[in-house]
Amino acid sequence: FNSLNHDMTLAEFKFIWYMEYSHRMWGRVVGLAYILPAAYFWHRGWLSRPLKGRVLALCGLVCFQGLLGWYMVKSGLEEKPDSYDIPRVSQYRLAAHLGSALVLYSASLWTGLSLLLPRHKLPETRQLLRLKQYAHGTTALIFLTALSGAFVAGLDAGLVYNSFPKMGERWIPDDLLAFSPVLRNIFENPTTVQFDHRILGIASVTAVTALYLFSRKIPLPRRTRMAVTSLLAMACVQ
């Protein structure tokens, strides 16, 4: 406030404070929603041995996620000597916080669906194996795209260029590799971070579309076909 935000009112500060407070409280509610039922089911003997390991891993990941959130926020409160830049958290810690949240969400969803829905026993044909491999590769690409979005947010890289498909007047901006060494640009140059996020986003949509088209050539159960179609629909919405 003394260095940068002199004109901030108390009401504006309260808005930011309550956003952070509600996020923390919601995170704690999520933690309790994991740990309390898990303890109850464990005590009742309703968990198989493999499921116990998975439940422990999920509960541990919930706790780790909270710790990582604190570590991320801490980076935004650290004084920078001789610099009064806009306070922001480390883009590296933000990406780690988002990445662990995605892993937690995906693992929870996978565990829940594997318990609710029996696995389809399909013949392991060459085409089906290729579809599985391609689906796993597409998942990794989408995950990488989401992580790159955290770098965009952490660096406010979305403010650098607001035109599409070109960035300003060029397809490839002049300051794409302005930082030295070159590797720093990928993580710390706002222009490069936005450029990478665009490329990864386009690649993800292309991969999802190709996955959908490839799946149409293979006889698949109705549930699987619905999942692939929903994936394409969500990619278009995104």
PDB file of C-alpha atoms in Angstrom:
ATOM      1  CA  PHE A   1       0.000   0.000   0.000  1.00  0.00           C
ATOM      2  CA  ASN A   2       2.812   2.419   0.899  1.00  0.00           C
ATOM      3  CA  SER A   3       4.807   1.608  -2.224  1.00  0.00           C
ATOM      4  CA  LEU A   4       2.262   0.970  -4.962  1.00  0.00           C
ATOM      5  CA  ASN A   5      -1.476   0.806  -4.204  1.00  0.00           C
ATOM      6  CA  HIS A   6      -1.979   4.174  -2.475  1.00  0.00           C
ATOM      7  CA  ASP A   7      -5.495   4.607  -3.837  1.00  0.00           C
ATOM      8  CA  MET A   8      -6.866   1.220  -2.731  1.00  0.00           C
ATOM      9  CA  THR A   9      -9.914   1.571  -0.510  1.00  0.00           C
ATOM     10  CA  LEU A  10     -10.715  -0.653   2.440  1.00  0.00           C
ATOM     11  CA  ALA A  11     -13.643  -2.160   0.494  1.00  0.00           C
ATOM     12  CA  GLU A  12     -11.312  -3.085  -2.394  1.00  0.00           C
ATOM     13  CA  PHE A  13      -8.871  -4.701   0.013  1.00  0.00           C
ATOM     14  CA  LYS A  14     -11.695  -6.653   1.680  1.00  0.00           C
ATOM     15  CA  PHE A  15     -12.757  -8.010  -1.727  1.00  0.00           C
ATOM     16  CA  ILE A  16      -9.266  -9.449  -2.315  1.00  0.00           C
ATOM     17  CA  TRP A  17      -9.013 -10.673   1.277  1.00  0.00           C
ATOM     18  CA  TYR A  18     -12.348 -12.523   1.166  1.00  0.00           C
ATOM     19  CA  MET A  19     -11.453 -14.155  -2.163  1.00  0.00           C
ATOM     20  CA  GLU A  20      -8.293 -15.567  -0.586  1.00  0.00           C
ATOM     21  CA  TYR A  21     -10.052 -16.479   2.660  1.00  0.00           C
ATOM     22  CA  SER A  22     -12.915 -18.312   0.902  1.00  0.00           C
ATOM     23  CA  HIS A  23     -10.401 -20.187  -1.267  1.00  0.00           C
ATOM     24  CA  ARG A  24      -8.539 -21.378   1.835  1.00  0.00           C
ATOM     25  CA  MET A  25     -11.746 -22.351   3.627  1.00  0.00           C
ATOM     26  CA  TRP A  26     -12.981 -24.229   0.564  1.00  0.00           C
ATOM     27  CA  GLY A  27      -9.645 -26.064   0.381  1.00  0.00           C
ATOM     28  CA  ARG A  28     -10.003 -27.129   4.009  1.00  0.00           C
ATOM     29  CA  VAL A  29     -13.560 -28.336   3.375  1.00  0.00           C
ATOM     30  CA  VAL A  30     -12.246 -30.409   0.462  1.00  0.00           C
ATOM     31  CA  GLY A  31      -9.575 -31.855   2.765  1.00  0.00           C
ATOM     32  CA  LEU A  32     -12.184 -32.858   5.357  1.00  0.00           C
ATOM     33  CA  ALA A  33     -14.390 -34.316   2.607  1.00  0.00           C
ATOM     34  CA  TYR A  34     -11.488 -36.650   1.793  1.00  0.00           C
ATOM     35  CA  ILE A  35     -10.066 -37.485   5.189  1.00  0.00           C
ATOM     36  CA  LEU A  36     -13.192 -37.955   7.348  1.00  0.00           C
ATOM     37  CA  PRO A  37     -15.014 -40.432   5.045  1.00  0.00           C
ATOM     38  CA  ALA A  38     -11.719 -42.210   4.360  1.00  0.00           C
ATOM     39  CA  ALA A  39     -11.155 -42.720   8.109  1.00  0.00           C
ATOM     40  CA  TYR A  40     -14.747 -43.949   8.541  1.00  0.00           C
ATOM     41  CA  PHE A  41     -14.589 -46.415   5.630  1.00  0.00           C
ATOM     42  CA  TRP A  42     -11.186 -47.647   6.814  1.00  0.00           C
ATOM     43  CA  HIS A  43     -12.493 -48.191  10.352  1.00  0.00           C
ATOM     44  CA  ARG A  44     -15.513 -50.107   9.019  1.00  0.00           C
ATOM     45  CA  GLY A  45     -13.289 -52.384   6.939  1.00  0.00           C
ATOM     46  CA  TRP A  46     -14.882 -51.387   3.642  1.00  0.00           C
ATOM     47  CA  LEU A  47     -11.614 -50.716   1.842  1.00  0.00           C
ATOM     48  CA  SER A  48      -9.659 -53.410   0.038  1.00  0.00           C
ATOM     49  CA  ARG A  49      -5.887 -53.469   0.389  1.00  0.00           C
ATOM     50  CA  PRO A  50      -5.194 -51.829  -3.022  1.00  0.00           C
ATOM     51  CA  LEU A  51      -7.859 -49.213  -2.304  1.00  0.00           C
ATOM     52  CA  LYS A  52      -6.277 -48.399   1.064  1.00  0.00           C
ATOM     53  CA  GLY A  53      -3.051 -47.488  -0.701  1.00  0.00           C
ATOM     54  CA  ARG A  54      -4.912 -45.302  -3.159  1.00  0.00           C
ATOM     55  CA  VAL A  55      -6.904 -43.581  -0.396  1.00  0.00           C
ATOM     56  CA  LEU A  56      -3.724 -42.873   1.565  1.00  0.00           C
ATOM     57  CA  ALA A  57      -2.119 -41.416  -1.560  1.00  0.00           C
ATOM     58  CA  LEU A  58      -5.135 -39.193  -2.250  1.00  0.00           C
ATOM     59  CA  CYS A  59      -5.305 -37.939   1.344  1.00  0.00           C
ATOM     60  CA  GLY A  60      -1.561 -37.269   1.277  1.00  0.00           C
ATOM     61  CA  LEU A  61      -1.962 -35.371  -1.986  1.00  0.00           C
ATOM     62  CA  VAL A  62      -4.730 -33.235  -0.436  1.00  0.00           C
ATOM     63  CA  CYS A  63      -2.423 -32.247   2.433  1.00  0.00           C
ATOM     64  CA  PHE A  64       0.461 -31.633   0.031  1.00  0.00           C
ATOM     65  CA  GLN A  65      -1.808 -29.427  -2.094  1.00  0.00           C
ATOM     66  CA  GLY A  66      -2.584 -27.229   0.917  1.00  0.00           C
ATOM     67  CA  LEU A  67       1.110 -26.961   1.784  1.00  0.00           C
ATOM     68  CA  LEU A  68       1.959 -26.096  -1.802  1.00  0.00           C
ATOM     69  CA  GLY A  69      -0.736 -23.405  -1.795  1.00  0.00           C
ATOM     70  CA  TRP A  70       0.821 -21.783   1.282  1.00  0.00           C
ATOM     71  CA  TYR A  71       4.284 -21.989  -0.330  1.00  0.00           C
ATOM     72  CA  MET A  72       2.906 -20.343  -3.483  1.00  0.00           C
ATOM     73  CA  VAL A  73       1.176 -17.463  -1.645  1.00  0.00           C
ATOM     74  CA  LYS A  74       4.324 -16.883   0.431  1.00  0.00           C
ATOM     75  CA  SER A  75       6.234 -16.041  -2.755  1.00  0.00           C
ATOM     76  CA  GLY A  76       3.856 -13.141  -3.433  1.00  0.00           C
ATOM     77  CA  LEU A  77       4.481 -11.602  -0.016  1.00  0.00           C
ATOM     78  CA  GLU A  78       8.261 -11.529  -0.187  1.00  0.00           C
ATOM     79  CA  GLU A  79       9.878  -8.082  -0.362  1.00  0.00           C
ATOM     80  CA  LYS A  80      11.932  -7.534  -3.514  1.00  0.00           C
ATOM     81  CA  PRO A  81      14.927  -5.254  -2.837  1.00  0.00           C
ATOM     82  CA  ASP A  82      14.883  -2.039  -4.890  1.00  0.00           C
ATOM     83  CA  SER A  83      11.733  -3.121  -6.722  1.00  0.00           C
ATOM     84  CA  TYR A  84       8.132  -2.090  -6.287  1.00  0.00           C
ATOM     85  CA  ASP A  85       6.683  -4.173  -9.075  1.00  0.00           C
ATOM     86  CA  ILE A  86       3.080  -5.407  -8.964  1.00  0.00           C
ATOM     87  CA  PRO A  87       2.930  -8.073  -6.217  1.00  0.00           C
ATOM     88  CA  ARG A  88       2.486 -11.509  -7.776  1.00  0.00           C
ATOM     89  CA  VAL A  89       3.238 -15.081  -6.824  1.00  0.00           C
ATOM     90  CA  SER A  90       6.010 -17.132  -8.442  1.00  0.00           C
ATOM     91  CA  GLN A  91       4.834 -18.573 -11.761  1.00  0.00           C
ATOM     92  CA  TYR A  92       6.763 -21.761 -10.956  1.00  0.00           C
ATOM     93  CA  ARG A  93       4.916 -22.282  -7.670  1.00  0.00           C
ATOM     94  CA  LEU A  94       1.595 -21.356  -9.294  1.00  0.00           C
ATOM     95  CA  ALA A  95       2.164 -24.007 -11.985  1.00  0.00           C
ATOM     96  CA  ALA A  96       3.081 -26.582  -9.317  1.00  0.00           C
ATOM     97  CA  HIS A  97      -0.056 -25.726  -7.295  1.00  0.00           C
ATOM     98  CA  LEU A  98      -2.299 -26.003 -10.359  1.00  0.00           C
ATOM     99  CA  GLY A  99      -0.551 -29.172 -11.574  1.00  0.00           C
ATOM    100  CA  SER A 100      -0.966 -30.979  -8.258  1.00  0.00           C
ATOM    101  CA  ALA A 101      -4.642 -29.907  -8.172  1.00  0.00           C
ATOM    102  CA  LEU A 102      -5.183 -31.408 -11.637  1.00  0.00           C
ATOM    103  CA  VAL A 103      -3.456 -34.644 -10.606  1.00  0.00           C
ATOM    104  CA  LEU A 104      -5.599 -34.801  -7.442  1.00  0.00           C
ATOM    105  CA  TYR A 105      -8.813 -34.147  -9.372  1.00  0.00           C
ATOM    106  CA  SER A 106      -7.973 -36.658 -12.112  1.00  0.00           C
ATOM    107  CA  ALA A 107      -6.937 -39.368  -9.627  1.00  0.00           C
ATOM    108  CA  SER A 108     -10.132 -38.816  -7.600  1.00  0.00           C
ATOM    109  CA  LEU A 109     -12.316 -39.008 -10.701  1.00  0.00           C
ATOM    110  CA  TRP A 110     -10.482 -42.113 -11.978  1.00  0.00           C
ATOM    111  CA  THR A 111     -10.833 -43.840  -8.605  1.00  0.00           C
ATOM    112  CA  GLY A 112     -14.517 -42.996  -8.325  1.00  0.00           C
ATOM    113  CA  LEU A 113     -15.366 -44.111 -11.853  1.00  0.00           C
ATOM    114  CA  SER A 114     -13.370 -47.340 -11.522  1.00  0.00           C
ATOM    115  CA  LEU A 115     -15.463 -48.213  -8.437  1.00  0.00           C
ATOM    116  CA  LEU A 116     -18.810 -47.197  -9.950  1.00  0.00           C
ATOM    117  CA  LEU A 117     -18.403 -48.573 -13.466  1.00  0.00           C
ATOM    118  CA  PRO A 118     -17.184 -52.077 -14.346  1.00  0.00           C
ATOM    119  CA  ARG A 119     -14.368 -52.272 -16.878  1.00  0.00           C
ATOM    120  CA  HIS A 120     -15.295 -53.280 -20.408  1.00  0.00           C
ATOM    121  CA  LYS A 121     -13.505 -56.447 -21.503  1.00  0.00           C
ATOM    122  CA  LEU A 122     -12.541 -55.647 -25.071  1.00  0.00           C
ATOM    123  CA  PRO A 123     -10.312 -57.652 -27.404  1.00  0.00           C
ATOM    124  CA  GLU A 124      -6.812 -56.148 -27.385  1.00  0.00           C
ATOM    125  CA  THR A 125      -6.701 -55.355 -31.083  1.00  0.00           C
ATOM    126  CA  ARG A 126      -3.892 -53.364 -32.689  1.00  0.00           C
ATOM    127  CA  GLN A 127      -6.254 -50.440 -33.339  1.00  0.00           C
ATOM    128  CA  LEU A 128      -7.489 -50.374 -29.735  1.00  0.00           C
ATOM    129  CA  LEU A 129      -3.940 -50.355 -28.371  1.00  0.00           C
ATOM    130  CA  ARG A 130      -3.081 -47.462 -30.693  1.00  0.00           C
ATOM    131  CA  LEU A 131      -6.174 -45.587 -29.511  1.00  0.00           C
ATOM    132  CA  LYS A 132      -5.126 -46.075 -25.863  1.00  0.00           C
ATOM    133  CA  GLN A 133      -1.613 -44.821 -26.555  1.00  0.00           C
ATOM    134  CA  TYR A 134      -2.926 -41.823 -28.459  1.00  0.00           C
ATOM    135  CA  ALA A 135      -5.406 -41.042 -25.656  1.00  0.00           C
ATOM    136  CA  HIS A 136      -2.586 -41.103 -23.088  1.00  0.00           C
ATOM    137  CA  GLY A 137      -0.459 -38.817 -25.273  1.00  0.00           C
ATOM    138  CA  THR A 138      -3.392 -36.408 -25.698  1.00  0.00           C
ATOM    139  CA  THR A 139      -3.898 -36.380 -21.916  1.00  0.00           C
ATOM    140  CA  ALA A 140      -0.252 -35.432 -21.385  1.00  0.00           C
ATOM    141  CA  LEU A 141      -0.522 -32.656 -23.980  1.00  0.00           C
ATOM    142  CA  ILE A 142      -3.658 -31.214 -22.336  1.00  0.00           C
ATOM    143  CA  PHE A 143      -1.947 -31.339 -18.928  1.00  0.00           C
ATOM    144  CA  LEU A 144       1.088 -29.494 -20.330  1.00  0.00           C
ATOM    145  CA  THR A 145      -1.214 -26.889 -21.912  1.00  0.00           C
ATOM    146  CA  ALA A 146      -2.936 -26.288 -18.570  1.00  0.00           C
ATOM    147  CA  LEU A 147       0.425 -25.885 -16.819  1.00  0.00           C
ATOM    148  CA  SER A 148       1.527 -23.385 -19.446  1.00  0.00           C
ATOM    149  CA  GLY A 149      -1.648 -21.433 -18.605  1.00  0.00           C
ATOM    150  CA  ALA A 150      -0.385 -21.085 -15.038  1.00  0.00           C
ATOM    151  CA  PHE A 151       2.781 -19.423 -16.388  1.00  0.00           C
ATOM    152  CA  VAL A 152       0.600 -17.062 -18.452  1.00  0.00           C
ATOM    153  CA  ALA A 153      -1.346 -16.125 -15.308  1.00  0.00           C
ATOM    154  CA  GLY A 154       1.732 -15.854 -13.099  1.00  0.00           C
ATOM    155  CA  LEU A 155       3.506 -13.467 -15.492  1.00  0.00           C
ATOM    156  CA  ASP A 156       0.365 -11.569 -16.632  1.00  0.00           C
ATOM    157  CA  ALA A 157       1.461 -12.718 -20.097  1.00  0.00           C
ATOM    158  CA  GLY A 158      -2.084 -12.437 -21.408  1.00  0.00           C
ATOM    159  CA  LEU A 159      -1.683  -8.628 -21.325  1.00  0.00           C
ATOM    160  CA  VAL A 160       1.245  -8.583 -23.763  1.00  0.00           C
ATOM    161  CA  TYR A 161      -0.663  -9.375 -26.977  1.00  0.00           C
ATOM    162  CA  ASN A 162      -4.442  -9.411 -27.377  1.00  0.00           C
ATOM    163  CA  SER A 163      -4.748 -10.282 -31.077  1.00  0.00           C
ATOM    164  CA  PHE A 164      -5.208 -13.728 -32.635  1.00  0.00           C
ATOM    165  CA  PRO A 165      -3.995 -15.627 -34.612  1.00  0.00           C
ATOM    166  CA  LYS A 166      -1.160 -13.112 -35.076  1.00  0.00           C
ATOM    167  CA  MET A 167       0.649 -11.562 -32.123  1.00  0.00           C
ATOM    168  CA  GLY A 168       0.455  -7.881 -32.958  1.00  0.00           C
ATOM    169  CA  GLU A 169       1.357  -7.604 -36.640  1.00  0.00           C
ATOM    170  CA  ARG A 170       3.537 -10.718 -36.738  1.00  0.00           C
ATOM    171  CA  TRP A 171       3.108 -14.484 -36.633  1.00  0.00           C
ATOM    172  CA  ILE A 172       6.320 -14.786 -34.614  1.00  0.00           C
ATOM    173  CA  PRO A 173       7.001 -11.749 -32.374  1.00  0.00           C
ATOM    174  CA  ASP A 174      10.419 -10.057 -32.358  1.00  0.00           C
ATOM    175  CA  ASP A 175      10.990 -10.459 -28.613  1.00  0.00           C
ATOM    176  CA  LEU A 176      10.310 -14.201 -28.541  1.00  0.00           C
ATOM    177  CA  LEU A 177      13.912 -15.000 -27.517  1.00  0.00           C
ATOM    178  CA  ALA A 178      14.853 -11.705 -25.853  1.00  0.00           C
ATOM    179  CA  PHE A 179      16.124 -13.273 -22.614  1.00  0.00           C
ATOM    180  CA  SER A 180      19.482 -14.947 -22.100  1.00  0.00           C
ATOM    181  CA  PRO A 181      20.105 -17.835 -21.737  1.00  0.00           C
ATOM    182  CA  VAL A 182      17.499 -18.993 -24.274  1.00  0.00           C
ATOM    183  CA  LEU A 183      15.883 -21.510 -21.906  1.00  0.00           C
ATOM    184  CA  ARG A 184      14.787 -18.665 -19.582  1.00  0.00           C
ATOM    185  CA  ASN A 185      12.387 -17.422 -22.269  1.00  0.00           C
ATOM    186  CA  ILE A 186      10.184 -20.497 -21.933  1.00  0.00           C
ATOM    187  CA  PHE A 187       9.452 -19.809 -18.275  1.00  0.00           C
ATOM    188  CA  GLU A 188      10.107 -16.092 -17.705  1.00  0.00           C
ATOM    189  CA  ASN A 189       9.549 -14.170 -20.951  1.00  0.00           C
ATOM    190  CA  PRO A 190       5.833 -13.150 -21.067  1.00  0.00           C
ATOM    191  CA  THR A 191       5.846 -13.077 -24.891  1.00  0.00           C
ATOM    192  CA  THR A 192       7.312 -16.589 -25.174  1.00  0.00           C
ATOM    193  CA  VAL A 193       5.006 -17.908 -22.458  1.00  0.00           C
ATOM    194  CA  GLN A 194       1.936 -16.594 -24.282  1.00  0.00           C
ATOM    195  CA  PHE A 195       3.255 -17.873 -27.635  1.00  0.00           C
ATOM    196  CA  ASP A 196       3.865 -21.363 -26.185  1.00  0.00           C
ATOM    197  CA  HIS A 197       0.415 -21.427 -24.583  1.00  0.00           C
ATOM    198  CA  ARG A 198      -1.213 -20.579 -27.925  1.00  0.00           C
ATOM    199  CA  ILE A 199       0.739 -23.293 -29.757  1.00  0.00           C
ATOM    200  CA  LEU A 200       0.007 -25.881 -27.059  1.00  0.00           C
ATOM    201  CA  GLY A 201      -3.696 -24.934 -27.037  1.00  0.00           C
ATOM    202  CA  ILE A 202      -3.982 -25.324 -30.817  1.00  0.00           C
ATOM    203  CA  ALA A 203      -2.044 -28.606 -30.625  1.00  0.00           C
ATOM    204  CA  SER A 204      -4.380 -29.883 -27.883  1.00  0.00           C
ATOM    205  CA  VAL A 205      -7.536 -29.123 -29.872  1.00  0.00           C
ATOM    206  CA  THR A 206      -5.974 -30.729 -32.957  1.00  0.00           C
ATOM    207  CA  ALA A 207      -4.992 -33.846 -30.963  1.00  0.00           C
ATOM    208  CA  VAL A 208      -8.469 -34.176 -29.421  1.00  0.00           C
ATOM    209  CA  THR A 209     -10.091 -33.824 -32.868  1.00  0.00           C
ATOM    210  CA  ALA A 210      -7.744 -36.459 -34.327  1.00  0.00           C
ATOM    211  CA  LEU A 211      -8.500 -38.754 -31.369  1.00  0.00           C
ATOM    212  CA  TYR A 212     -12.225 -38.373 -32.013  1.00  0.00           C
ATOM    213  CA  LEU A 213     -11.882 -39.084 -35.752  1.00  0.00           C
ATOM    214  CA  PHE A 214      -9.673 -42.119 -35.101  1.00  0.00           C
ATOM    215  CA  SER A 215     -12.139 -43.478 -32.509  1.00  0.00           C
ATOM    216  CA  ARG A 216     -14.945 -43.375 -35.124  1.00  0.00           C
ATOM    217  CA  LYS A 217     -13.143 -46.091 -37.078  1.00  0.00           C
ATOM    218  CA  ILE A 218     -13.121 -48.532 -34.142  1.00  0.00           C
ATOM    219  CA  PRO A 219     -16.118 -50.390 -32.673  1.00  0.00           C
ATOM    220  CA  LEU A 220     -16.284 -49.043 -29.113  1.00  0.00           C
ATOM    221  CA  PRO A 221     -18.772 -49.405 -26.232  1.00  0.00           C
ATOM    222  CA  ARG A 222     -21.394 -46.656 -25.963  1.00  0.00           C
ATOM    223  CA  ARG A 223     -19.845 -45.278 -22.764  1.00  0.00           C
ATOM    224  CA  THR A 224     -16.422 -44.878 -24.373  1.00  0.00           C
ATOM    225  CA  ARG A 225     -17.889 -43.241 -27.463  1.00  0.00           C
ATOM    226  CA  MET A 226     -19.781 -40.782 -25.255  1.00  0.00           C
ATOM    227  CA  ALA A 227     -16.547 -39.962 -23.403  1.00  0.00           C
ATOM    228  CA  VAL A 228     -14.631 -39.232 -26.617  1.00  0.00           C
ATOM    229  CA  THR A 229     -17.477 -37.099 -27.996  1.00  0.00           C
ATOM    230  CA  SER A 230     -17.708 -35.172 -24.709  1.00  0.00           C
ATOM    231  CA  LEU A 231     -13.945 -34.596 -24.819  1.00  0.00           C
ATOM    232  CA  LEU A 232     -14.209 -33.040 -28.288  1.00  0.00           C
ATOM    233  CA  ALA A 233     -17.167 -30.889 -27.209  1.00  0.00           C
ATOM    234  CA  MET A 234     -15.299 -29.587 -24.142  1.00  0.00           C
ATOM    235  CA  ALA A 235     -12.175 -28.890 -26.207  1.00  0.00           C
ATOM    236  CA  CYS A 236     -14.283 -26.715 -28.545  1.00  0.00           C
ATOM    237  CA  VAL A 237     -15.912 -24.914 -25.596  1.00  0.00           C
ATOM    238  CA  GLN A 238     -12.495 -24.338 -23.990  1.00  0.00           C
TER     239      GLN A 238
END
